């Protein structure tokens, strides 16, 4: 008995893609210690496709499990495909999170967006999925 | 898998001797203590004995013990019964920033009614400063309520000194001794305490029963209205099995106090020493000496407390991120925050509380599990220093 299902627990105890990489093509982070959670994501990108993803997360069990599935899901995807993923997709992949924990998965969505935003800026890319995205906007990150 | 319970401050198991005394009062001696027949008298006698035992634990008279539904009700009653009885907007209460929510939220309710409340700061180790209390008193102050010992960091407050300041200003002094009872010697007369809250389930008694000690002559209005139970001050048919269990638990606590303090303090200090020696970047919150025998509160830098708690739970170890009610929510500990801990350290802190069934093997096992899980979680924390 735990507050999480087996899949969440498995991603928490054995997270995929945890750590950093050498010479990442993009890095993004979201959250802050003040909110009690923070995620950093590093991406290897070749020809607009995410070849590899790594994460480092300070956060609760659901934040860590979401980071694990999120990095898993974006691998092999184009930047546009990755941008189209939302935290709900990560929650669904995890087979659900307790209501009060759903917001923890937003961390992954936002960290991914920020990493790709930085990459797009450096490479002068116009990405559909970044239209209207402002990394400095005050984000509704309620705790 | 080895199960290790290190959350005695949240609640304790009911001791066998306690349960044994309670059991007959469910379906054999089930009388109502107010009834005028043998069933009633039997229950009445049991309640009277329990009242004496609880009184003895804190050096009070039996007639000054009022049974309640627990620590929360006792705290609510103390605040509501003294300050809430004042004309709207007239009362001023002084408490501290590190009280249990049972007290803090009672004070918030007072403020909603237009009364005023001063929340005293604490120092970085979690202690209220007596001179701050002196300064906060004004001519409308009717109640000072400072907890005997804190539930999160175990800081034992300078109660005698604080009570003296209140007494000499003619102000009622209440203390929440829910965590202190059974863990520290308490004598309400010597300490000058007017009111004191107790809860049975923190001293190896049942849940849902507690008491408020009210010194003879203290002006307090009723909180629960109805029949004439508890000297007409707290209505409702008595929770007889609960009261009997509370009484037995109090008797055992008083009898075992010295042994309990010695044994638990030794284990606590061993635990703290091992944490500091075996795990890098750990700090202990609170004081090393003026601390509840079973309390350990530690910050495991760079990792989030709830993740650590979950990993410990997977490994059969029960700890807490603070008070039990906080663990279900995302609110960072108000106690550690009041002590001035940087917010990221507040999120990285856990409380372990030891009790009568904790062994050295439990501690050794916990340290070795902690060592592994702290390493694991730090390996992918963005804050870990290389
Ligand atoms: C200091 C303190 N006061 C009050 C309470 C509430 O007591 P009870 O659970 O009996 O309502 C607790 C228990 O969590 C406590 O630790």
XYZ file of C-alpha atoms and ligand atoms in Angstrom:
545
model
C 0.000 0.000 0.000
C 1.294 3.387 -1.001
C -0.169 6.603 -2.331
C 1.251 5.751 -5.790
C 0.546 2.958 -8.263
C 3.167 0.345 -9.180
C 4.287 2.089 -12.338
C 4.931 5.352 -10.491
C 6.799 3.463 -7.793
C 8.905 1.662 -10.361
C 9.882 4.938 -12.066
C 10.622 6.424 -8.662
C 12.841 3.583 -7.486
C 14.484 3.049 -10.883
C 14.234 6.315 -12.755
C 15.224 6.200 -16.431
C 17.605 8.816 -17.814
C 18.660 10.224 -14.457
C 21.833 12.301 -14.515
C 23.661 14.613 -16.880
C 25.373 14.195 -20.268
C 28.544 15.473 -21.862
C 28.095 18.386 -24.257
C 24.304 18.588 -24.300
C 22.759 20.499 -27.206
C 20.165 22.047 -24.940
C 19.569 22.448 -21.228
C 16.443 23.738 -19.552
C 15.247 23.906 -16.014
C 12.075 24.755 -14.213
C 10.928 25.180 -10.643
C 12.888 26.433 -7.731
C 13.889 25.283 -4.288
C 11.407 27.820 -2.965
C 8.561 25.806 -4.478
C 10.028 22.572 -3.166
C 10.766 21.186 -6.604
C 13.171 21.786 -9.442
C 13.988 19.888 -12.634
C 16.838 20.251 -15.061
C 16.771 18.535 -18.434
C 19.614 18.022 -20.920
C 19.001 17.084 -24.541
C 21.052 15.675 -27.398
C 19.447 16.858 -30.629
C 20.319 15.724 -34.183
C 18.446 17.000 -37.256
C 15.536 18.188 -35.166
C 15.154 14.870 -33.396
C 15.784 14.299 -29.664
C 18.348 11.524 -29.571
C 18.916 11.469 -25.841
C 17.516 13.117 -22.725
C 18.728 13.233 -19.152
C 17.235 14.815 -16.069
C 18.132 15.886 -12.554
C 15.218 16.521 -10.204
C 14.787 17.832 -6.678
C 11.235 16.936 -5.785
C 8.806 14.410 -4.398
C 8.182 10.893 -5.700
C 5.769 12.012 -8.405
C 8.139 14.726 -9.639
C 10.899 12.129 -10.014
C 8.623 9.552 -11.669
C 7.264 12.209 -14.079
C 10.807 13.248 -14.974
C 11.595 9.633 -15.751
C 8.624 9.021 -18.083
C 8.881 12.455 -19.660
C 12.503 11.962 -20.700
C 11.604 8.464 -21.898
C 8.693 9.765 -24.000
C 10.582 12.561 -25.758
C 13.458 10.361 -26.868
C 13.208 9.749 -30.626
C 10.622 12.493 -31.038
C 10.986 15.589 -33.208
C 11.125 18.920 -31.392
C 7.563 19.689 -32.490
C 6.333 16.319 -31.249
C 8.069 16.834 -27.918
C 6.590 20.304 -27.565
C 3.119 18.900 -28.163
C 3.378 16.687 -25.092
C 1.756 18.045 -21.951
C 1.953 17.036 -18.338
C -1.321 15.130 -18.827
C 0.469 12.835 -21.266
C 3.099 12.076 -18.627
C 0.451 11.445 -15.997
C -1.398 9.135 -18.387
C 1.819 7.259 -19.163
C 2.307 6.789 -15.412
C -1.179 5.331 -15.134
C -2.329 8.295 -13.051
C -1.141 10.325 -10.086
C -3.037 11.266 -6.944
C -5.063 14.444 -7.583
C -2.877 16.536 -5.280
C 0.251 15.382 -7.119
C -0.734 16.047 -10.719
C 0.863 19.493 -10.596
C 4.283 17.891 -10.007
C 4.251 16.615 -13.600
C 4.072 20.215 -14.890
C 7.718 20.467 -13.894
C 8.721 18.125 -16.738
C 6.528 19.793 -19.342
C 7.949 23.203 -18.529
C 11.581 22.079 -18.302
C 11.310 20.447 -21.738
C 9.751 23.590 -23.233
C 12.516 25.737 -21.779
C 15.286 23.496 -23.090
C 13.805 23.491 -26.605
C 13.141 27.235 -26.444
C 16.796 27.904 -25.748
C 17.855 25.520 -28.534
C 15.454 27.137 -31.024
C 16.790 30.564 -30.156
C 20.399 29.519 -30.630
C 19.635 27.813 -33.945
C 17.176 30.389 -35.285
C 14.358 27.859 -35.492
C 10.702 28.800 -35.843
C 8.778 26.157 -33.954
C 4.996 25.901 -34.021
C 4.931 24.509 -30.500
C 6.726 27.542 -29.085
C 4.246 30.113 -30.412
C 3.249 32.370 -27.564
C 5.608 30.647 -25.130
C 7.333 33.042 -22.775
C 9.877 31.380 -20.494
C 9.919 34.389 -18.205
C 6.159 34.565 -17.766
C 4.949 34.285 -14.211
C 3.878 30.649 -14.216
C 0.924 29.461 -12.202
C 2.905 27.027 -10.101
C 0.737 26.680 -7.122
C 1.699 25.059 -3.863
C 11.487 -7.002 5.641
C 12.411 -5.303 8.888
C 9.778 -2.723 9.887
C 11.080 0.254 11.843
C 8.636 2.716 13.343
C 10.259 6.077 14.033
C 7.136 8.210 14.188
C 6.240 8.044 17.895
C 5.572 11.782 17.918
C 2.730 11.195 15.459
C 1.274 8.429 17.580
C 2.318 5.486 19.728
C 1.090 1.907 19.934
C -1.295 1.174 22.802
C 0.659 -0.819 25.372
C -0.659 -4.269 26.215
C -1.244 -3.417 29.883
C -3.249 -0.394 28.735
C -5.361 -2.395 26.312
C -5.967 -5.055 28.959
C -7.410 -2.478 31.357
C -9.576 -0.957 28.638
C -11.145 -4.112 27.227
C -13.690 -4.897 29.986
C -15.171 -1.418 29.600
C -16.495 -2.067 26.113
C -18.923 -4.940 26.573
C -18.746 -6.066 30.207
C -18.525 -2.915 32.337
C -20.387 -0.805 29.824
C -22.305 1.382 32.270
C -22.754 5.126 31.964
C -20.818 6.813 34.800
C -23.811 9.103 35.439
C -26.210 6.205 36.038
C -27.445 5.410 39.536
C -26.901 1.688 39.541
C -24.097 -0.809 39.824
C -23.163 -0.569 36.145
C -22.886 3.160 36.508
C -20.932 3.085 39.782
C -18.390 0.665 38.332
C -17.745 2.967 35.394
C -17.645 6.014 37.692
C -15.001 4.410 39.882
C -12.872 3.567 36.864
C -13.103 7.150 35.597
C -12.191 8.502 39.041
C -9.134 6.275 39.257
C -8.027 7.374 35.776
C -8.441 11.005 36.746
C -6.167 10.489 39.731
C -3.551 8.769 37.605
C -3.540 11.531 34.989
C -3.372 14.158 37.734
C -0.401 12.383 39.305
C 1.527 12.491 36.010
C 1.588 16.307 36.125
C 1.422 17.014 39.840
C -2.187 18.276 39.758
C -5.254 17.501 41.858
C -7.709 15.013 40.356
C -10.430 17.674 40.513
C -8.386 19.823 38.138
C -8.344 17.247 35.308
C -11.044 17.500 32.635
C -11.195 14.749 30.047
C -11.573 15.845 26.436
C -11.474 14.171 23.028
C -7.740 14.830 22.730
C -4.985 17.386 22.510
C -6.723 19.347 19.785
C -9.878 19.873 21.805
C -7.859 20.769 24.897
C -5.947 23.446 22.981
C -9.119 24.779 21.368
C -10.879 24.918 24.708
C -8.007 26.713 26.440
C -7.930 29.442 23.796
C -11.648 29.692 23.150
C -12.610 29.334 26.806
C -10.362 32.126 28.059
C -10.018 34.598 25.198
C -13.211 33.760 23.292
C -15.180 34.586 26.454
C -14.020 38.211 26.328
C -16.201 40.816 24.607
C -15.561 40.833 20.839
C -12.293 42.489 19.965
C -11.154 42.869 23.578
C -8.860 39.904 24.097
C -5.145 39.767 23.443
C -3.391 36.408 23.405
C 0.332 35.695 23.232
C 1.581 32.482 21.716
C 4.530 31.407 19.575
C 5.131 30.783 15.885
C 6.010 27.137 16.480
C 2.828 25.934 18.176
C 0.848 22.985 16.886
C -1.905 23.868 14.411
C -4.468 22.969 17.082
C -3.349 26.124 18.842
C -2.391 28.310 15.895
C -5.694 27.753 14.127
C -7.618 28.417 17.350
C -5.785 31.728 17.542
C -6.590 32.453 13.899
C -10.274 31.903 14.735
C -9.921 34.438 17.574
C -8.438 36.962 15.191
C -11.395 36.487 12.875
C -13.578 37.581 15.757
C -11.556 40.747 16.082
C -9.345 39.708 18.993
C -5.609 40.192 18.680
C -2.829 37.633 18.896
C 0.931 38.081 19.161
C 3.043 35.266 17.740
C 6.449 35.221 19.402
C 9.496 34.503 17.272
C 11.896 31.699 18.157
C 15.676 31.605 17.962
C 17.474 29.463 15.341
C 17.297 26.417 17.616
C 13.559 26.750 18.231
C 13.302 28.511 21.587
C 10.963 31.281 22.694
C 12.838 34.107 24.398
C 11.372 35.087 27.801
C 12.210 38.776 27.281
C 10.113 38.725 24.091
C 7.159 37.526 26.121
C 7.660 40.345 28.607
C 7.637 42.897 25.804
C 4.521 41.472 24.146
C 2.290 41.768 27.229
C -0.225 44.612 27.248
C -3.173 45.554 29.470
C -5.567 43.446 27.370
C -3.478 40.264 27.434
C -5.628 37.541 28.980
C -3.777 34.404 27.952
C -0.229 33.261 27.271
C 0.068 29.880 25.583
C 3.507 28.443 24.876
C 4.034 24.748 24.201
C 6.060 22.725 26.700
C 8.097 21.024 23.988
C 7.853 21.266 20.238
C 6.588 18.309 18.222
C 8.864 18.842 15.207
C 12.255 19.808 16.589
C 11.782 18.763 20.208
C 12.838 22.086 21.721
C 11.969 22.150 25.436
C 10.797 25.658 26.211
C 11.810 27.580 29.347
C 8.352 26.980 30.814
C 9.073 27.928 34.432
C 10.456 31.275 33.372
C 7.651 31.967 30.885
C 4.959 30.983 33.383
C 6.520 33.242 35.998
C 6.341 36.219 33.675
C 2.670 35.536 32.944
C 1.866 34.843 36.604
C 3.419 38.038 37.848
C 1.371 40.007 35.320
C -1.774 38.195 36.474
C -2.229 36.496 33.108
C -3.397 32.896 32.656
C -0.595 30.628 31.441
C -1.472 27.641 29.273
C 0.935 25.101 27.842
C 0.451 22.357 25.266
C 2.262 19.440 26.890
C 1.054 16.837 24.399
C 4.629 15.961 23.378
C 6.240 16.635 26.745
C 4.050 14.376 28.873
C 5.659 11.036 29.578
C 8.928 12.371 28.164
C 9.818 15.003 30.750
C 9.041 15.511 34.432
C 6.114 17.926 34.748
C 4.803 19.534 37.917
C 2.179 22.171 37.245
C 2.366 23.581 40.778
C 6.113 24.021 40.820
C 6.110 25.444 37.302
C 3.230 27.853 37.869
C 1.074 26.478 35.057
C -2.644 27.379 35.018
C -3.739 25.158 32.143
C -2.108 22.250 30.337
C -3.139 20.074 27.379
C -2.561 16.329 27.247
C -3.271 13.585 24.733
C -3.332 9.854 25.483
C -2.203 8.514 22.116
C 1.236 10.093 22.431
C 1.909 8.201 25.668
C 0.969 4.650 24.612
C -2.730 5.182 25.291
C -5.690 5.188 22.894
C -6.543 7.849 20.306
C -9.423 10.268 20.733
C -8.935 10.950 24.436
C -7.029 13.680 26.214
C -7.357 16.140 29.036
C -7.150 19.771 29.928
C -5.740 20.556 33.342
C -7.406 23.678 34.704
C -6.007 25.016 37.937
C -8.645 25.637 40.580
C -9.992 29.161 40.297
C -8.961 29.741 36.682
C -11.588 31.719 34.800
C -12.549 29.742 31.707
C -15.900 29.284 30.035
C -17.316 26.009 28.769
C -16.595 24.828 25.266
C -18.743 21.711 24.800
C -22.280 22.261 26.069
C -24.736 19.633 27.269
C -24.979 17.365 30.308
C -23.259 17.892 33.632
C -20.251 15.619 33.092
C -16.722 16.708 34.093
C -17.894 18.932 36.962
C -20.362 20.581 34.545
C -17.517 21.910 32.442
C -17.214 19.499 29.538
C -20.437 17.819 28.512
C -20.961 14.432 26.895
C -21.093 10.863 28.155
C -17.570 9.924 29.076
C -15.419 7.830 26.743
C -14.969 5.315 29.547
C -12.664 2.794 27.813
C -10.586 5.696 26.486
C -10.363 7.358 29.880
C -9.415 4.063 31.537
C -6.699 3.532 28.918
C -5.445 7.082 29.320
C -5.282 6.572 33.092
C -3.269 3.372 32.772
C -0.974 4.954 30.184
C -0.391 7.915 32.515
C 0.362 5.591 35.410
C 2.900 3.638 33.327
C 4.434 6.851 31.990
C 4.940 8.221 35.498
C 6.362 4.937 36.750
C 8.761 4.465 33.815
C 9.688 8.105 33.325
C 13.313 7.991 34.460
C 14.134 4.763 32.630
C 12.337 5.973 29.527
C 14.228 9.256 29.472
C 17.579 7.584 30.007
C 17.132 4.842 27.439
C 15.515 7.025 24.760
C 17.990 9.869 25.161
C 20.900 7.447 24.780
C 19.421 6.006 21.583
C 18.626 9.474 20.247
C 22.174 10.691 20.795
C 23.563 7.538 19.221
C 21.308 8.115 16.194
C 22.346 11.755 15.849
C 26.045 10.906 16.191
C 25.781 8.216 13.539
C 23.855 10.452 11.135
C 26.509 13.139 11.421
C 29.367 10.657 11.118
C 28.050 8.428 8.341
C 26.164 10.744 5.991
C 27.770 13.828 4.473
C 25.976 17.174 4.395
C 23.497 16.464 7.160
C 22.582 18.947 9.841
C 20.564 18.513 13.001
C 17.848 21.076 13.643
C 17.181 22.214 17.184
C 19.300 21.939 20.290
C 21.424 18.928 21.152
C 20.610 19.128 24.876
C 17.297 20.912 25.475
C 15.529 18.384 23.319
C 12.779 15.792 23.783
C 14.341 12.379 24.506
C 13.018 10.786 21.318
C 13.257 13.641 18.813
C 15.643 13.799 15.877
C 15.118 16.397 13.149
C 17.641 16.383 10.353
C 18.215 18.176 7.061
C 19.533 16.007 4.248
C 20.782 18.698 1.943
C 20.006 18.584 -1.804
C 17.118 16.117 -1.565
C 13.453 16.672 -1.098
C 12.033 15.287 2.133
C 8.961 13.651 0.696
C 11.031 11.635 -1.793
C 13.273 10.527 1.044
C 10.241 9.620 3.139
C 8.887 7.509 0.280
C 12.184 5.707 -0.180
C 12.324 5.007 3.561
C 8.760 3.705 3.485
C 9.630 1.333 0.635
C 12.359 0.043 2.940
C 10.013 -0.429 5.880
C 11.048 2.677 7.806
C 8.393 5.103 9.042
C 9.428 8.727 9.575
C 7.761 12.084 8.999
C 8.275 15.402 7.247
C 6.987 17.229 10.324
C 3.633 17.056 11.995
C 1.409 14.325 10.615
C -1.082 16.763 9.159
C 1.632 18.561 7.220
C 2.778 15.368 5.514
C -0.451 15.178 3.536
C -0.132 18.719 2.266
C 2.603 20.657 0.512
C 3.004 23.322 3.150
C 6.628 23.522 4.264
C 7.124 23.233 8.035
C 6.106 26.430 9.829
C 8.407 25.462 12.693
C 11.614 25.163 10.659
C 10.621 28.289 8.749
C 10.179 30.194 12.018
C 13.638 29.015 13.073
C 15.001 30.753 10.007
C 16.084 27.696 8.048
C 16.556 28.516 4.343
C 13.489 27.277 2.481
C 15.364 24.625 0.473
C 16.581 23.138 3.760
C 13.062 23.172 5.132
C 12.033 20.986 2.187
C 14.996 18.697 2.845
C 14.202 17.962 6.499
C 12.760 14.898 8.168
C 11.672 14.118 11.689
C 12.411 10.771 13.320
C 10.843 10.130 16.698
C 11.966 7.268 18.907
C 9.979 5.520 21.589
C 9.816 2.647 24.050
C 10.048 -0.104 21.447
C 12.920 1.402 19.465
C 16.135 -0.625 19.550
C 19.750 0.050 18.669
C 19.334 -2.414 15.785
C 16.469 -0.251 14.479
C 18.761 2.750 14.480
C 21.657 0.900 12.832
C 19.323 -0.376 10.134
C 17.842 3.084 9.583
C 21.252 4.705 9.239
C 22.364 2.157 6.667
C 19.156 2.523 4.639
C 19.422 6.315 4.867
C 22.994 6.179 3.701
C 22.015 4.300 0.555
C 18.865 6.248 -0.243
C 20.449 9.640 0.360
C 23.227 8.686 -2.060
C 20.728 7.462 -4.626
C 18.569 10.592 -4.537
C 21.527 12.968 -4.425
C 22.998 11.328 -7.521
C 20.305 13.013 -9.617
C 19.641 16.173 -7.648
C 20.348 19.435 -9.497
C 21.566 20.941 -6.214
C 24.174 18.339 -5.342
C 27.616 19.923 -5.194
C 30.167 18.099 -7.282
C 2.074 19.472 20.283
C 0.774 18.843 19.895
N -0.382 19.420 20.243
C -1.569 18.887 19.930
C -1.665 17.724 19.210
C -3.013 17.181 18.864
O -3.385 16.121 19.707
P -4.527 15.114 19.286
O -4.000 14.305 18.164
O -4.787 14.289 20.520
O -5.723 15.914 18.908
C -0.487 17.077 18.818
C -0.530 15.830 18.030
O -0.338 15.807 16.828
C 0.763 17.658 19.165
O 1.919 17.087 18.792
